mmCIF file of C-alpha atoms in Angstrom:
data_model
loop_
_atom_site.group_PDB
_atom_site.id
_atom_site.type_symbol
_atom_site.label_atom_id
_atom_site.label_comp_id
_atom_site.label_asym_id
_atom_site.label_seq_id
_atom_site.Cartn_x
_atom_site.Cartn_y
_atom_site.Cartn_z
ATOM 1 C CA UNK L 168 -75.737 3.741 19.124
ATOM 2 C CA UNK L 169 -72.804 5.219 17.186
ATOM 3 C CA UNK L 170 -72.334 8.849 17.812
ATOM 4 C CA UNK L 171 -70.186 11.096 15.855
ATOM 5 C CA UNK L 172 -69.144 14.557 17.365
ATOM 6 C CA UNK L 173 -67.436 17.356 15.283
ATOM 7 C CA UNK L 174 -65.868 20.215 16.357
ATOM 8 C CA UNK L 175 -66.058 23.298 16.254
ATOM 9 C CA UNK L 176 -69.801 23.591 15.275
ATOM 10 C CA UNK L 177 -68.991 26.783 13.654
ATOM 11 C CA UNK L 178 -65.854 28.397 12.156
ATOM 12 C CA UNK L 179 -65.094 31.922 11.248
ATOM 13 C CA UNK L 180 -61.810 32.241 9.573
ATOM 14 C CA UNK L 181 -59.844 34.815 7.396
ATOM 15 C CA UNK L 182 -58.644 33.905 3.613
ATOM 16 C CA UNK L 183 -54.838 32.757 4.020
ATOM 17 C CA UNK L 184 -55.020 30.904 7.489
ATOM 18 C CA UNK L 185 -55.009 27.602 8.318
ATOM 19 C CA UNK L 186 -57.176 25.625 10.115
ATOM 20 C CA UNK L 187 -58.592 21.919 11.802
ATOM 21 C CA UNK L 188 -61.951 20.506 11.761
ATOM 22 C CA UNK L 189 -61.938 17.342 14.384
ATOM 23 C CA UNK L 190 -64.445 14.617 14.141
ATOM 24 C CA UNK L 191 -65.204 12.086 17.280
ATOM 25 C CA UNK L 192 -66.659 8.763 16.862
ATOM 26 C CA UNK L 193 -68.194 6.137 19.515
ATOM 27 C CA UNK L 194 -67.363 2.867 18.391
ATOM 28 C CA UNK L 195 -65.007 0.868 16.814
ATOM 29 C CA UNK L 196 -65.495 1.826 12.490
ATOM 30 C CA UNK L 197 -62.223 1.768 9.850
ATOM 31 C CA UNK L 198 -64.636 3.661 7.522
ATOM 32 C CA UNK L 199 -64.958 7.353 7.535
ATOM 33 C CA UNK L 200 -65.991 9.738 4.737
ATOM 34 C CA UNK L 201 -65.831 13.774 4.543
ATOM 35 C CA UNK L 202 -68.537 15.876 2.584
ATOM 36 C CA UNK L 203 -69.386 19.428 1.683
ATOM 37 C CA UNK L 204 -72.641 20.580 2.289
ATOM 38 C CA UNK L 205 -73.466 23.770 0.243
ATOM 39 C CA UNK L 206 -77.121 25.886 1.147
ATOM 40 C CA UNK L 207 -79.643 24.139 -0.318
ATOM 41 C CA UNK L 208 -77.724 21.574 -2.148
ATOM 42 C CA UNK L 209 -77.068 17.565 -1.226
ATOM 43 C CA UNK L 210 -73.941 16.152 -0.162
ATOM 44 C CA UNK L 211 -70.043 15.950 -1.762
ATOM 45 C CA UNK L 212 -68.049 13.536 -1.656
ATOM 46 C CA UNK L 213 -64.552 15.111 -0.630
ATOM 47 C CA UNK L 214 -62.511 11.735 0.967
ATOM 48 C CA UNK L 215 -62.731 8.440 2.214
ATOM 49 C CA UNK L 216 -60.767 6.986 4.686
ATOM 50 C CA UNK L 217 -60.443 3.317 4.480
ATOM 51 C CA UNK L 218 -57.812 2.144 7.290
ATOM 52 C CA UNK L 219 -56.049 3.714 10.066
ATOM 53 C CA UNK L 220 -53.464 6.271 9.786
ATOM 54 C CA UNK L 221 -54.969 6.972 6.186
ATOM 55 C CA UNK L 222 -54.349 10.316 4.518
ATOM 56 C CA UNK L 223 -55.847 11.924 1.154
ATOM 57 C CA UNK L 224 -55.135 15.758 0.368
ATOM 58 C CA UNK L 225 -56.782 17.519 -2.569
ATOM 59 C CA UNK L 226 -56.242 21.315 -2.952
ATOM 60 C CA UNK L 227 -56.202 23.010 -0.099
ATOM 61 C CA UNK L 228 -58.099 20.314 1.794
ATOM 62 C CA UNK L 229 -56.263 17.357 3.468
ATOM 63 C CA UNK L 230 -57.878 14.404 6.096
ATOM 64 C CA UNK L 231 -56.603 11.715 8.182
ATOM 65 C CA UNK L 232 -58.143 9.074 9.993
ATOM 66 C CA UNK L 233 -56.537 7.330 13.182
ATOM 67 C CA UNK L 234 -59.062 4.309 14.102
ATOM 68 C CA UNK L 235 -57.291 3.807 17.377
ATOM 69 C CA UNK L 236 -57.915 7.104 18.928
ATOM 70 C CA UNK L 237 -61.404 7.070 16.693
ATOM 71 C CA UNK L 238 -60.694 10.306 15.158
ATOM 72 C CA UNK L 239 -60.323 12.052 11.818
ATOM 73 C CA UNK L 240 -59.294 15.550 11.407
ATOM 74 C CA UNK L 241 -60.125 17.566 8.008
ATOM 75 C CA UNK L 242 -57.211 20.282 7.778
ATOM 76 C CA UNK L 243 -57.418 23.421 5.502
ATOM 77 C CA UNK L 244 -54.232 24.984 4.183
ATOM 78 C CA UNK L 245 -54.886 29.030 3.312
ATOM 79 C CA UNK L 246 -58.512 28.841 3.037
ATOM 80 C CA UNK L 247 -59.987 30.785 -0.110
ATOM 81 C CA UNK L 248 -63.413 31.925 0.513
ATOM 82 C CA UNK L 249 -64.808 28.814 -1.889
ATOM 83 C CA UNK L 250 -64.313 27.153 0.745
ATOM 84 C CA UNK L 251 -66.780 28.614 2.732
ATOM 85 C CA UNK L 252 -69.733 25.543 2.957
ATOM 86 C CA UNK L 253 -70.756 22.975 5.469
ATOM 87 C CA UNK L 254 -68.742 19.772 5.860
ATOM 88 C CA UNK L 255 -69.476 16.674 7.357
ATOM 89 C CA UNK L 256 -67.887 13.852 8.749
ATOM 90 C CA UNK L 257 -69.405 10.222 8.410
ATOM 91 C CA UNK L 258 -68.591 7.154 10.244
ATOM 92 C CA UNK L 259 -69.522 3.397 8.624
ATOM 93 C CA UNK L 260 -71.041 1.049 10.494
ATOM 94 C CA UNK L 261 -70.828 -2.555 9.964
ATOM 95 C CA UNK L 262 -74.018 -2.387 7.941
ATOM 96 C CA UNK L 263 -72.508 -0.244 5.687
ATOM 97 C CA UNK L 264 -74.829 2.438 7.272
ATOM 98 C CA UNK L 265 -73.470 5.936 7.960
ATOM 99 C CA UNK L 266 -74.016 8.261 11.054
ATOM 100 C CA UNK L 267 -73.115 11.700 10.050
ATOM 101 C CA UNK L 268 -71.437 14.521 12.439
ATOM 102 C CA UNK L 269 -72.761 17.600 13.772
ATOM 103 C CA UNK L 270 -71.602 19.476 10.802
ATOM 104 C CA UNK L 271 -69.230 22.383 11.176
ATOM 105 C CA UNK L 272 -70.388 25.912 9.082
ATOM 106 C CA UNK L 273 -67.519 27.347 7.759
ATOM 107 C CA UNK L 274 -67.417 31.195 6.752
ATOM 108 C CA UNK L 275 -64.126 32.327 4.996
ATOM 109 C CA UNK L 276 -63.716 36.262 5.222
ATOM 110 C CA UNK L 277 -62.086 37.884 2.849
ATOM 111 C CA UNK R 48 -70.987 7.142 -13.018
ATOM 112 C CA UNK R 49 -72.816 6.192 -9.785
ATOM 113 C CA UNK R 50 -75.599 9.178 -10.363
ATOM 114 C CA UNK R 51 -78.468 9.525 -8.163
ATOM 115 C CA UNK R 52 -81.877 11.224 -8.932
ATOM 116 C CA UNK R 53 -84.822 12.160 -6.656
ATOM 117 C CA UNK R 54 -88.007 13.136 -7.484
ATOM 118 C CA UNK R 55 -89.485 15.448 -7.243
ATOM 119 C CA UNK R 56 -86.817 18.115 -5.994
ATOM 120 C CA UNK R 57 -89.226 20.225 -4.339
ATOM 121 C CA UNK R 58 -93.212 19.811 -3.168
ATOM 122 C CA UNK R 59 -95.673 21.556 -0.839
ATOM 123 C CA UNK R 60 -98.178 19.733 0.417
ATOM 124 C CA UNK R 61 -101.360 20.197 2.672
ATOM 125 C CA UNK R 62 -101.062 18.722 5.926
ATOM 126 C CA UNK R 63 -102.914 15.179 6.139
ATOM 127 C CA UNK R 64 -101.965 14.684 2.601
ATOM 128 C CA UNK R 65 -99.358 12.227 1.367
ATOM 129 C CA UNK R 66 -95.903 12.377 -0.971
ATOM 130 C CA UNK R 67 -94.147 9.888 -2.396
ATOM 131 C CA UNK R 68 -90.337 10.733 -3.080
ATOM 132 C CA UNK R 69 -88.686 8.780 -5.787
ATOM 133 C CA UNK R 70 -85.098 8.018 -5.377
ATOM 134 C CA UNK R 71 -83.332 5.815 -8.795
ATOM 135 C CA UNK R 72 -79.639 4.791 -9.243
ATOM 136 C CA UNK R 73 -79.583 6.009 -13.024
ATOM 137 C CA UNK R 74 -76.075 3.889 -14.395
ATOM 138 C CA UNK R 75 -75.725 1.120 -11.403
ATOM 139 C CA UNK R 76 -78.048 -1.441 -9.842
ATOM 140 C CA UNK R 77 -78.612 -0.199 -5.859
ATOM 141 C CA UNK R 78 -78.384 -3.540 -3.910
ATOM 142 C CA UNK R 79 -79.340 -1.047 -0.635
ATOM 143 C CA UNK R 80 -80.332 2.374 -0.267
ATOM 144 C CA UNK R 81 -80.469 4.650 2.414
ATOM 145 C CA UNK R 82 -83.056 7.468 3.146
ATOM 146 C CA UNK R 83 -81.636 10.189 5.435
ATOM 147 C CA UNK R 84 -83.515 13.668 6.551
ATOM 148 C CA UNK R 85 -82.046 17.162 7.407
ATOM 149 C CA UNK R 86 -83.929 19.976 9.467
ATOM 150 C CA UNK R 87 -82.509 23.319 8.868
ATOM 151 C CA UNK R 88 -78.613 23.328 9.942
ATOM 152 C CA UNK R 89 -78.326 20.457 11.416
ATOM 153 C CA UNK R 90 -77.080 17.311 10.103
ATOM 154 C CA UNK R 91 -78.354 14.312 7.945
ATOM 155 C CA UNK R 92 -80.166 11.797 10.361
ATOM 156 C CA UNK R 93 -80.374 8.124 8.819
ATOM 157 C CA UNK R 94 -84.546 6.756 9.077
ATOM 158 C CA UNK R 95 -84.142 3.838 7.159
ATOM 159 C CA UNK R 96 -81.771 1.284 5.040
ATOM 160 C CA UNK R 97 -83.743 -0.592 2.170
ATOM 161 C CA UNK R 98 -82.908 -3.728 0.314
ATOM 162 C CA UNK R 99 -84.254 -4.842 -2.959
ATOM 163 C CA UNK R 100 -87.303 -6.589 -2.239
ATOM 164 C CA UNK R 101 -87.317 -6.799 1.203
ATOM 165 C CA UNK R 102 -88.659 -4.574 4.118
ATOM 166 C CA UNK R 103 -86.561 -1.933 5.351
ATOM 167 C CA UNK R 104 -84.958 -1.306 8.291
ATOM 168 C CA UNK R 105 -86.322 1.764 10.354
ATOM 169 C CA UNK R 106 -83.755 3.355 12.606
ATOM 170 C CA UNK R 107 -85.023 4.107 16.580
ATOM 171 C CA UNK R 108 -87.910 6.448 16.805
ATOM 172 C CA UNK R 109 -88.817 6.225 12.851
ATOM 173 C CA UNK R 110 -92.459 5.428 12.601
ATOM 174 C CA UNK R 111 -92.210 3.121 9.888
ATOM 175 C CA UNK R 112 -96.295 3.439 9.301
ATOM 176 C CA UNK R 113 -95.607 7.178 8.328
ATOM 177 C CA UNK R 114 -92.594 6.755 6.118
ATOM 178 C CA UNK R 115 -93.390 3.842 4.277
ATOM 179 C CA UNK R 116 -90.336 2.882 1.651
ATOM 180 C CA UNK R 117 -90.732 0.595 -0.824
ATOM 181 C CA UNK R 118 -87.812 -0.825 -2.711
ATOM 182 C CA UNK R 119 -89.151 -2.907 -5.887
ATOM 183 C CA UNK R 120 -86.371 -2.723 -8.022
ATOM 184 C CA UNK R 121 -82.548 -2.166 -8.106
ATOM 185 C CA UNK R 122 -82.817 0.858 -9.733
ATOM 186 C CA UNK R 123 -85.700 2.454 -7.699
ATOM 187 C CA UNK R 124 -86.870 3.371 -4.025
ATOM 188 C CA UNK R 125 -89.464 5.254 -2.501
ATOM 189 C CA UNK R 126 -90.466 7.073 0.996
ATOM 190 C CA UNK R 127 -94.294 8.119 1.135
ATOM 191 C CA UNK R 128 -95.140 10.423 3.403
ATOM 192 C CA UNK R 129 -98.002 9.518 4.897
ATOM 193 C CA UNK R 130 -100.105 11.995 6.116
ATOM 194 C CA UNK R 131 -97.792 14.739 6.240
ATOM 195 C CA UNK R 132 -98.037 17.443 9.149
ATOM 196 C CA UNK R 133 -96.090 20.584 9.293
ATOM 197 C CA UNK R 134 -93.600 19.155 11.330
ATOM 198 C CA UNK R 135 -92.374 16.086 8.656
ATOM 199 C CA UNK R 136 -91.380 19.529 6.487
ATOM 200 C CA UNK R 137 -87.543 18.819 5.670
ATOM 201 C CA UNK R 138 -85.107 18.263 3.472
ATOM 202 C CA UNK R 139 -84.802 14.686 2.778
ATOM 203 C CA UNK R 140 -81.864 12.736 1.007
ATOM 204 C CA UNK R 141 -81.753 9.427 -0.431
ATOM 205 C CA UNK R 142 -78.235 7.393 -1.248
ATOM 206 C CA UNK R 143 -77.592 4.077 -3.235
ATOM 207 C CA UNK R 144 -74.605 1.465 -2.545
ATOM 208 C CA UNK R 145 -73.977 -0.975 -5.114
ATOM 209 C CA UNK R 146 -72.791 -3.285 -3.221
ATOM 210 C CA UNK R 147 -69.065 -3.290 -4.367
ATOM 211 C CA UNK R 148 -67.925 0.008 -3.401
ATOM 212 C CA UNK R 149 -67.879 1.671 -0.133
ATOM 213 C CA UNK R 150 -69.212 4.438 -0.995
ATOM 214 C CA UNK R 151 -72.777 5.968 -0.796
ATOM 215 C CA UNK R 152 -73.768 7.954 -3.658
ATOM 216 C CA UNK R 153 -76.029 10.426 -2.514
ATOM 217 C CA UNK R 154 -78.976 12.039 -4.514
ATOM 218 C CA UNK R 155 -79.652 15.915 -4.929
ATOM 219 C CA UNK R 156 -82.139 15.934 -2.205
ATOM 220 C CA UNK R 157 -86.034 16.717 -2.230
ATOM 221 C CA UNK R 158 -87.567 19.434 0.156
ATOM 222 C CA UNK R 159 -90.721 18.489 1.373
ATOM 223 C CA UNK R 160 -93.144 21.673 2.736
ATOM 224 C CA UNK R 161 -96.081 20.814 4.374
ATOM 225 C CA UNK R 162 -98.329 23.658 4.783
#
């Protein structure tokens, strides 16, 4: 079974700072996809990561994948409180199926 | 492109009762789709992968008999809920492939409240 581990579950963090969000995988996938999550609402699509050592930035948002050490990080350059949302990491499995992360809940404080 | 409805976006329902949830690719043919279900804060947890005209494929510890999806067209899936209890009440969340893209498009999501 694949599992896919984020960390941390929750962040606080001020406007201006900068910050990682880390997401584990279990088995071998060169597929991995970010979303935002905002209350009530259905998923964004924010990046996908085709190979290893891929790397998309838009805004104030920027991911990378590295297949070898089955991780992707999601990095945030001087958040701005629209960022504040839930974001999830997904991992592809070879029937194009996709096991989601924990999640991580990020507030941005003024 | 690649838009995703469900239907209806929210219901309440009496317990024992059943729901269907519609899910339809509105500008691209869905060769699979994908029905997923969220409990408050957590993440999406996949139940079951569909293909056009066949049987889907229920993911460990999904009773298929109670979530029975039907896939008749590539343009349209459903989940029923059969007879719903309070604890099937969730958020649930369809997504189409076409088949050529990687990508899942995902629809807006239908909260299901059984009372």
């Amino acid at each position: 079974e694949l599992k896919v581990e984020q960390n941390p579950l929750f962040l606080s963090m001020q406007e201006g700072k900068n910050y990682t969000i880390y997401c584990n995988y279990s088995t071998t996938s060169d597929r991995l996809y970010w979303y935002r999550q905002d209350p009530g609402k259905s998923l964004e699509s924010l990046f996908v990561l085709l190979s290893n050592g891929a790397v998309k930035q838009e805004g104030r948002l920027m991911a990378s994948l590295d297949t070898k050490a089955r991780l992707s990080t999601l990095h945030i350059t001087a958040a701005v409180h629209d960022l504040s949302a839930t974001y999830f990491c997904a991992v592809e499995n070879t029937g194009n199926q996709f096991y989601f992360g924990t999640g991580t809940s990020l507030t941005v404080i003024p | 492109g690649a838009v995703v409805s469900q239907h209806p976006s929210r219901v309440i329902c009496k317990s024992g009762t059943s729901v269907k949830i519609e899910c339809r690719s509105l500008d691209f043919q869905a060769t699979t789709m994908f029905w997923y279900r969220q409990f408050p804060k957590k993440s999406l947890m996949l139940m079951a992968t569909s293909n056009e005209g066949s049987k889907a494929t229920y993911e460990q510890g999904v009773e298929k008999d109670k979530f029975l999806i039907n896939h008749a067209s590539l343009t349209l899936s459903t989940l029923t809920v059969t007879s719903a209890h309070p604890e099937d009440s969730s958020f649930y969340i369809c997504s189409a492939s076409d088949g050529f893209s990687y990508e899942q498009y995902f629809g807006p999501g239908t909260r299901l409240t059984v009372t």
